[in-house]
PDB file of C-alpha atoms in Angstrom:
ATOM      1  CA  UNK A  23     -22.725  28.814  -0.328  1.00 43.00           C
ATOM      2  CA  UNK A  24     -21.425  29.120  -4.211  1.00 42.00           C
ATOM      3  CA  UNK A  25     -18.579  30.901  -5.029  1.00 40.00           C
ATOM      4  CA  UNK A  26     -21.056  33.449  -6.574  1.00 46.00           C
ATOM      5  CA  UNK A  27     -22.220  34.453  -3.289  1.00 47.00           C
ATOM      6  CA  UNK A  28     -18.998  35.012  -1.282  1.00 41.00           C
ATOM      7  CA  UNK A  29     -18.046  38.661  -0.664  1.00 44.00           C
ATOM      8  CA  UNK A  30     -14.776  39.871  -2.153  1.00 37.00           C
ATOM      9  CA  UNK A  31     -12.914  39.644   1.293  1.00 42.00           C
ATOM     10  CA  UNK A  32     -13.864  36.115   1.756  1.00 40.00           C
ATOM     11  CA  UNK A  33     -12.988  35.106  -2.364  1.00 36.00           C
ATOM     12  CA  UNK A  34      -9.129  36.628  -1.246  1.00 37.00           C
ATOM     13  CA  UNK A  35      -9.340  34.447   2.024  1.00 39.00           C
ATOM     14  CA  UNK A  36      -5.501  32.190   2.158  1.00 36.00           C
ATOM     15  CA  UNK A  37      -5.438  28.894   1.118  1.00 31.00           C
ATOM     16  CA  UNK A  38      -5.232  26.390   4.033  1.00 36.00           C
ATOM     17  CA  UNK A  39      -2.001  24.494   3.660  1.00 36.00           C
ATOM     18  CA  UNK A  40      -2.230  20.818   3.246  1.00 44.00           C
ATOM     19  CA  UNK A  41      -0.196  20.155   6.347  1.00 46.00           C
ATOM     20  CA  UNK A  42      -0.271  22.087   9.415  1.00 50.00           C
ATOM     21  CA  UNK A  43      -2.143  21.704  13.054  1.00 50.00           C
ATOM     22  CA  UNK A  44      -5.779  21.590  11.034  1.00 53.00           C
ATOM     23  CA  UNK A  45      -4.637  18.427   8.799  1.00 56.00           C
ATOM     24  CA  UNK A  46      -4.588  15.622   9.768  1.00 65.00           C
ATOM     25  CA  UNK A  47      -1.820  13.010   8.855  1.00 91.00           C
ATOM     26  CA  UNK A  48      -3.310  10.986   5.830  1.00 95.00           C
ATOM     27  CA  UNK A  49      -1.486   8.207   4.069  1.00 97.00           C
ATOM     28  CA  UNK A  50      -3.092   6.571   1.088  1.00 98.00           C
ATOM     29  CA  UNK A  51      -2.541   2.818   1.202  1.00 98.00           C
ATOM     30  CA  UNK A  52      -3.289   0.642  -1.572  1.00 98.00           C
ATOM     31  CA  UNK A  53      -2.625  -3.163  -2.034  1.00 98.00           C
ATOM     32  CA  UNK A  54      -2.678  -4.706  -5.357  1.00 98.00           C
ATOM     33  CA  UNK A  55      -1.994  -8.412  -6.143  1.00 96.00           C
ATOM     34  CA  UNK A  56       1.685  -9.083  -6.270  1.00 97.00           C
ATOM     35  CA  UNK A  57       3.470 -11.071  -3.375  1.00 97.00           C
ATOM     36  CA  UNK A  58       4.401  -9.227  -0.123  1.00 97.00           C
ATOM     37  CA  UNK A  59       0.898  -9.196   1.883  1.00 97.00           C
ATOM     38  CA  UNK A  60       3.466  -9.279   5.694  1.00 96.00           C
ATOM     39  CA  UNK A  61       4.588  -6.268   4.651  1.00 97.00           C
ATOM     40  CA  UNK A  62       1.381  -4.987   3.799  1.00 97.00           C
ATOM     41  CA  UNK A  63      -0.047  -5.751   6.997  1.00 97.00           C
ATOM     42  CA  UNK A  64       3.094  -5.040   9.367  1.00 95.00           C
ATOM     43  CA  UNK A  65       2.490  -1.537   7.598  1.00 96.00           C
ATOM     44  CA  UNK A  66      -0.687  -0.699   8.665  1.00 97.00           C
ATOM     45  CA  UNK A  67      -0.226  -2.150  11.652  1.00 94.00           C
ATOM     46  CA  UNK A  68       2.502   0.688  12.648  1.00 94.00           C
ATOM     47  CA  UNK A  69       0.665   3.414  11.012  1.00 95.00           C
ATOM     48  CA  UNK A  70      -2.452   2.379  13.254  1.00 92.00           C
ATOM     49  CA  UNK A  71       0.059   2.308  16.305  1.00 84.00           C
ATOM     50  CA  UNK A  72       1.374   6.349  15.232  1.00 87.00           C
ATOM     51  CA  UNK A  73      -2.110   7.754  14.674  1.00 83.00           C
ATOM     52  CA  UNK A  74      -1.646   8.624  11.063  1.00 91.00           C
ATOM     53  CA  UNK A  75      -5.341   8.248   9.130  1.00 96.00           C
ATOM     54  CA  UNK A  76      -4.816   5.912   6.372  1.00 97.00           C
ATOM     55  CA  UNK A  77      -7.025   5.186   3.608  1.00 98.00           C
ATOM     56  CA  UNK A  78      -6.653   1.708   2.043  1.00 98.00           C
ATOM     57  CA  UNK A  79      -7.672   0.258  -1.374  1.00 98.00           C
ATOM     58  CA  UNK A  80      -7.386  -3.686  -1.946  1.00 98.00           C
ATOM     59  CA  UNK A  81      -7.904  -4.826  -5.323  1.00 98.00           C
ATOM     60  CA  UNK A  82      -9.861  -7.565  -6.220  1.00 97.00           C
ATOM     61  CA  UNK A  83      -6.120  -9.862  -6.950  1.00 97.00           C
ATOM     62  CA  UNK A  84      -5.097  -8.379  -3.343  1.00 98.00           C
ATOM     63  CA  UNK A  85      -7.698 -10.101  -1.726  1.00 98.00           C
ATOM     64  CA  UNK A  86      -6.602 -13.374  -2.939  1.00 97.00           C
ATOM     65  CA  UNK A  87      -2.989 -12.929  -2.585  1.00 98.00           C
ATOM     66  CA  UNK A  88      -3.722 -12.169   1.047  1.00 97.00           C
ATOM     67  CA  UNK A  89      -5.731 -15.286   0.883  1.00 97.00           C
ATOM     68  CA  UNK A  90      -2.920 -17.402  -0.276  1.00 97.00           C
ATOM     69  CA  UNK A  91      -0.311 -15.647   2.082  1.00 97.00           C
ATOM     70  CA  UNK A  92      -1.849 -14.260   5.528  1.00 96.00           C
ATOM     71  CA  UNK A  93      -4.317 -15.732   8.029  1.00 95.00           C
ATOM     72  CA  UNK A  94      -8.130 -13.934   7.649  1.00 94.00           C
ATOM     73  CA  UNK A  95      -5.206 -11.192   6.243  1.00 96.00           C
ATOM     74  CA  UNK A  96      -7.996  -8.988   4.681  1.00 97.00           C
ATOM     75  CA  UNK A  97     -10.055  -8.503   7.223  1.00 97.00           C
ATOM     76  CA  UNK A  98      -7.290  -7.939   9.562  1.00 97.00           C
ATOM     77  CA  UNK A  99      -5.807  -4.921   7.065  1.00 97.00           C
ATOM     78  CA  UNK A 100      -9.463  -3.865   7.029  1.00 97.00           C
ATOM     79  CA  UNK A 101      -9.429  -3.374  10.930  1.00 97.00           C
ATOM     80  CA  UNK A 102      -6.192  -2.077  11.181  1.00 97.00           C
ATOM     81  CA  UNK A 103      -7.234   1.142   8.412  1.00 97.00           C
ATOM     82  CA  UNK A 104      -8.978   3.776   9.441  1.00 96.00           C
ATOM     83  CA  UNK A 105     -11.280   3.781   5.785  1.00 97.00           C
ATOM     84  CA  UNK A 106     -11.745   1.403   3.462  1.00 98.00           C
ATOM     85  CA  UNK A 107     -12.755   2.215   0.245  1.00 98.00           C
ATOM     86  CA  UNK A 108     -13.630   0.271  -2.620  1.00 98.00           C
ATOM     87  CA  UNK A 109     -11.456   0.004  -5.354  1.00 98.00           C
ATOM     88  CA  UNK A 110     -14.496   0.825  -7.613  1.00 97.00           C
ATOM     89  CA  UNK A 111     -15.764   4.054  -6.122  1.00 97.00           C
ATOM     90  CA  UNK A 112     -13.886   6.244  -8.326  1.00 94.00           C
ATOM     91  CA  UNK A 113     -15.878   8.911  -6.934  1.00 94.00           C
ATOM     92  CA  UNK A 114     -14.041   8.657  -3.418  1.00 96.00           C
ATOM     93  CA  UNK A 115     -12.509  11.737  -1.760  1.00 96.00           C
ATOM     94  CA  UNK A 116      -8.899  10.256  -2.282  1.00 97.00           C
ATOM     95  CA  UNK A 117      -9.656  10.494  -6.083  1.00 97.00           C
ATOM     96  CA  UNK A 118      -9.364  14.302  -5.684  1.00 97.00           C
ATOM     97  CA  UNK A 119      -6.441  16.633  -5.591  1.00 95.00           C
ATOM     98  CA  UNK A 120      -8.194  18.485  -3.119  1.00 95.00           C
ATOM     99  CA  UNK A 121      -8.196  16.024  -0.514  1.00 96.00           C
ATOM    100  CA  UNK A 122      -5.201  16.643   1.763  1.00 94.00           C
ATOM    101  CA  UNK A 123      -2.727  13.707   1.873  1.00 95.00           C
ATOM    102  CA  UNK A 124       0.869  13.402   3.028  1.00 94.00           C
ATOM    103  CA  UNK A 125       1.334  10.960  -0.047  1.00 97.00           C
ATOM    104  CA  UNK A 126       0.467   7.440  -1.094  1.00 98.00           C
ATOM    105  CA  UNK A 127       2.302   4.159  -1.020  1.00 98.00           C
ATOM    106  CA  UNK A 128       1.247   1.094  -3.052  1.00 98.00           C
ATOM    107  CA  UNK A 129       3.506  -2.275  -1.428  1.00 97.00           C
ATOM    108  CA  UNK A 130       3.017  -4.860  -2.691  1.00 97.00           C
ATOM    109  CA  UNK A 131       2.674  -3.153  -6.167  1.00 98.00           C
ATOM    110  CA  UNK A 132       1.891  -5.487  -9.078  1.00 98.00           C
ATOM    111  CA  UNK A 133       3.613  -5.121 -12.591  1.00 98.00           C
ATOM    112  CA  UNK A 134       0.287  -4.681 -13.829  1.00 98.00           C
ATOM    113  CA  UNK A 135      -0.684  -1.709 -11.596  1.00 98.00           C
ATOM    114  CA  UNK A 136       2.930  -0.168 -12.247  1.00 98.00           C
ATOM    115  CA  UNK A 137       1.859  -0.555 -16.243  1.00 98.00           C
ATOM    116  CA  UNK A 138      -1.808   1.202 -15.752  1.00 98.00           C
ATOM    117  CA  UNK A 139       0.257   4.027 -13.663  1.00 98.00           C
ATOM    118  CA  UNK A 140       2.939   4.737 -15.980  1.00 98.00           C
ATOM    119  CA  UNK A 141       0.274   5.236 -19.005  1.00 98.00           C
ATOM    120  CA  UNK A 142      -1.860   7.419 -16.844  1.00 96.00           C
ATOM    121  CA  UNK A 143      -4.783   4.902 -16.823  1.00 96.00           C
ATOM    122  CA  UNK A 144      -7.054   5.663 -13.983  1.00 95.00           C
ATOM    123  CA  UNK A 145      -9.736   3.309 -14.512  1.00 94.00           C
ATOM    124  CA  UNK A 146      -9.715   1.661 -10.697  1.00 98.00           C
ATOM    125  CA  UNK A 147      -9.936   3.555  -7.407  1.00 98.00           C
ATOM    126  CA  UNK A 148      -6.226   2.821  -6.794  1.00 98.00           C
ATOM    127  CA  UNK A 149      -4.994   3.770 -10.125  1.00 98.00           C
ATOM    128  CA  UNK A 150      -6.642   6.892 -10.007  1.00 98.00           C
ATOM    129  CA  UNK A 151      -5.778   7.948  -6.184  1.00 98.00           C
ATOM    130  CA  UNK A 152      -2.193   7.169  -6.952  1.00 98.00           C
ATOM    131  CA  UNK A 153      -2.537   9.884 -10.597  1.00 98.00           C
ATOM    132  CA  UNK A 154      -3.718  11.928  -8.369  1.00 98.00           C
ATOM    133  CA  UNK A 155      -0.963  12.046  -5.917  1.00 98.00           C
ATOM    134  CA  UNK A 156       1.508  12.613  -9.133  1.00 98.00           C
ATOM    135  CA  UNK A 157       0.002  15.605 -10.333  1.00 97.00           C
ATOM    136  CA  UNK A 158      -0.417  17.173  -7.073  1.00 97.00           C
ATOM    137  CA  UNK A 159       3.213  16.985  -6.706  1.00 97.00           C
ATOM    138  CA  UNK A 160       3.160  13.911  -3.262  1.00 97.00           C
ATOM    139  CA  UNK A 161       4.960  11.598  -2.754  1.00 97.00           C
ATOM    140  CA  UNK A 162       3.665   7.942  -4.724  1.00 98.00           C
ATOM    141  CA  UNK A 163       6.201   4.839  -3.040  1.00 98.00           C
ATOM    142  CA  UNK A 164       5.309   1.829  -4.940  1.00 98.00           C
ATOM    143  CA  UNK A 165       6.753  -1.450  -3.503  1.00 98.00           C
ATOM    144  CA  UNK A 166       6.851  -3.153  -7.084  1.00 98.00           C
ATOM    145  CA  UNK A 167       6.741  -7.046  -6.449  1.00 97.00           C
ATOM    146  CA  UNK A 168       8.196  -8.832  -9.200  1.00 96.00           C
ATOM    147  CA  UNK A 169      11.444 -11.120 -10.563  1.00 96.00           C
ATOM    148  CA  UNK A 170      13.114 -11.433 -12.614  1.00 97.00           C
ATOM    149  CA  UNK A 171      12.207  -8.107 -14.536  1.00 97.00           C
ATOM    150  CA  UNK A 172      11.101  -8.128 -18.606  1.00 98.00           C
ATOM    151  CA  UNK A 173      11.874  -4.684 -20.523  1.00 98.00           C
ATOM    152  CA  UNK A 174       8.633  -3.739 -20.327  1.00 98.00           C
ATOM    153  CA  UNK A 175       8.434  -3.637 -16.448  1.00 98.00           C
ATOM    154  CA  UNK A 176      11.732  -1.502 -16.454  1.00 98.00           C
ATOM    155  CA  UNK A 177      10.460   0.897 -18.734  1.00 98.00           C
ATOM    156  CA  UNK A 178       7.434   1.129 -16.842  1.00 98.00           C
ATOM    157  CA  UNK A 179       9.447   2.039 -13.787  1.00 98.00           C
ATOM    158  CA  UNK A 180      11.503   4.489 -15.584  1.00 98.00           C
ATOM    159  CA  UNK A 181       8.630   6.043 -16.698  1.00 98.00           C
ATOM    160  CA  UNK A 182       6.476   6.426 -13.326  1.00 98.00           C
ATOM    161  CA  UNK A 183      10.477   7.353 -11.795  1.00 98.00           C
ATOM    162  CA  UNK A 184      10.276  10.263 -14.439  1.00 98.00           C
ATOM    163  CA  UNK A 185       6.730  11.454 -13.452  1.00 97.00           C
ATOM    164  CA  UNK A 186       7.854  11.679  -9.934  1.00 97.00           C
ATOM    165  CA  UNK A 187       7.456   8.608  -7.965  1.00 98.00           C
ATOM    166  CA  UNK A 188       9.612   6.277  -6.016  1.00 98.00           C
ATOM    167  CA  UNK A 189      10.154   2.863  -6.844  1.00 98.00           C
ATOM    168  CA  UNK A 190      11.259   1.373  -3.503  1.00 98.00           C
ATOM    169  CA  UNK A 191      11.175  -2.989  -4.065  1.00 97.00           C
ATOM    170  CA  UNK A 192      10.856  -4.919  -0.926  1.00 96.00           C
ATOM    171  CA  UNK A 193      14.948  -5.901  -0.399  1.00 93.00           C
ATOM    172  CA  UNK A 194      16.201  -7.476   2.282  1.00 89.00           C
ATOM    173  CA  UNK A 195      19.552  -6.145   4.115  1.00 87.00           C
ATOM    174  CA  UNK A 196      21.244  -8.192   5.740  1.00 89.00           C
ATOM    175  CA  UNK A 197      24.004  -5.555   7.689  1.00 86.00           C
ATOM    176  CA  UNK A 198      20.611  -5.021  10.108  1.00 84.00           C
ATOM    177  CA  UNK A 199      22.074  -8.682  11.136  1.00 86.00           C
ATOM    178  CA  UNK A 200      18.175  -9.600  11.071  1.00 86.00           C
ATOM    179  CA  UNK A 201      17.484 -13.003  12.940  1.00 87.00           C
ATOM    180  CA  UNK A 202      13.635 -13.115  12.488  1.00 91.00           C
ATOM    181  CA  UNK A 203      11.655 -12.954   9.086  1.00 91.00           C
ATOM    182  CA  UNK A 204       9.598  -9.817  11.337  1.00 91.00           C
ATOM    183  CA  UNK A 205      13.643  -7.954  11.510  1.00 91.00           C
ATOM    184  CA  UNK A 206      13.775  -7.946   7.570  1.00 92.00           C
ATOM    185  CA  UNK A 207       9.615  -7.109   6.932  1.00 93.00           C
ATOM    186  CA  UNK A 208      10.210  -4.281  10.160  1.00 92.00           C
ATOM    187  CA  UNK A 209      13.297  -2.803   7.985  1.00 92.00           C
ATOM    188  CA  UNK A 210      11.427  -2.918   4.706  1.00 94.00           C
ATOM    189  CA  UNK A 211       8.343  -0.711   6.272  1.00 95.00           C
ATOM    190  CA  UNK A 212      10.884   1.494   7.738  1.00 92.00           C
ATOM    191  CA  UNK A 213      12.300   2.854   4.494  1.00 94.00           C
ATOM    192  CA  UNK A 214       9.537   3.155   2.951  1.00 96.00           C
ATOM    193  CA  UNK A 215       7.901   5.097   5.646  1.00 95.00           C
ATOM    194  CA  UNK A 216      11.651   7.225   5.306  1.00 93.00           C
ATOM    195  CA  UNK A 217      10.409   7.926   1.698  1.00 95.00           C
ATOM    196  CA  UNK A 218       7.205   9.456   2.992  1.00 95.00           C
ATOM    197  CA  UNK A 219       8.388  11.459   5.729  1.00 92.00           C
ATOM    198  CA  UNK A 220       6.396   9.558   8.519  1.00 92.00           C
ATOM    199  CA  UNK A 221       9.612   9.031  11.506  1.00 86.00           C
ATOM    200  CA  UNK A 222       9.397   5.302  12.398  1.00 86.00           C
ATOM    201  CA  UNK A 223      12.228   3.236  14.764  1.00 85.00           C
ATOM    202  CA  UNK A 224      11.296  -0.041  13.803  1.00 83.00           C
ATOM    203  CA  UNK A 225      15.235  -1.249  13.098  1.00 84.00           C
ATOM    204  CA  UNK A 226      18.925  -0.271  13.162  1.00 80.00           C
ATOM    205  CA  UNK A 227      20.455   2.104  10.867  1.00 85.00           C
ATOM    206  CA  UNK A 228      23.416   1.708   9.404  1.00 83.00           C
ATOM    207  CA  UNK A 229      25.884   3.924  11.715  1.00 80.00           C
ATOM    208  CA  UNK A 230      22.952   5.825  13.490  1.00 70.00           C
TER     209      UNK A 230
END
């Protein structure tokens, strides 16, 4: 039905909020091709394990990273999503502010992606879904992989930092008193789910 034919009653119908007991819990996940594919996968891997709907882009540099770092990595983040969408359909429902998301985190984040966000360039899937999540006002995590940092970079992070998105590196912390490599990747997924609002116990707090 257009909007031409709706009676004035239903034209003055409320908006539906995005969240509430009719939406779903939607995370946009998008890998690029920096270093980090553990926590990548350790991060869909809870997600899968709470029931929240995630949506995943892998770039084309992704899938080789995971190639280099993981064991049949991609088509285990594949499994783990709910949708996979390719990083070329620009006409996905994720590109769309009106497709209801609790945000969208990007880990590991390449410099490269960080660049094409902070100049608004929204020529990929995944540069596009995370534009998107700016303007609507979500929350955009990116989990920028890279060391040591040119001027460029930080200026790029300033600038996506002033549009309204976190920049949240993989760090290790070591007052967890981590012994495994999981302890430090479980800590690093738990703050950025933190950023996101999606509760997760996957390690200590510091004086919880």
């Amino acid at each position: 039905m257009s909007p031409g034919n709706l009676s004035l009653s239903q034209r003055h119908q409320p908006l539906k909020p995005v969240t509430g007991p009719d939406a779903p819990l939607r995370l946009i996940v998008g890998l690029s091709g920096a270093s980090g594919m553990p926590f990548a996968l350790r991060l869909l891997e809870v997600l899968h394990g709470q029931s929240v709907e995630t949506h995943l882009i892998v770039t084309r540099a992704a899938v080789q990273t995971l190639a280099v770092e993981t064991e049949n990595g991609y088509e285990m983040a594949k499994s783990l999503a709910d949708h996979v969408h390719s990083n070329g359909d620009i006409g996905a429902g994720i590109a769309s502010g009106s497709f209801r998301a609790q945000g969208m985190l990007i880990a590991p984040c390449s410099v490269k992606t960080l660049a094409e966000i902070a100049n608004g360039i929204g020529s990929s899937l995944l540069t596009r879904a995370a534009d998107v999540t700016l303007k609507e006002r979500r929350p955009l995590v990116l989990g920028v992989r890279e060391t040591p940092l040119h001027l460029g970079h930080l200026r790029n992070m300033i600038a996506v930092t002033e549009m309204g998105a976190i920049v949240a590196p993989p760090m290790p912390a070591f007052y967890t008193k981590s012994r495994t490599l999981d302890d430090l990747v479980n800590h690093q997924v738990q703050r950025w789910l933190d950023a996101l609002g999606i509760p997760a116990a996957l390690a200590p707090r510091w004086k919880d």
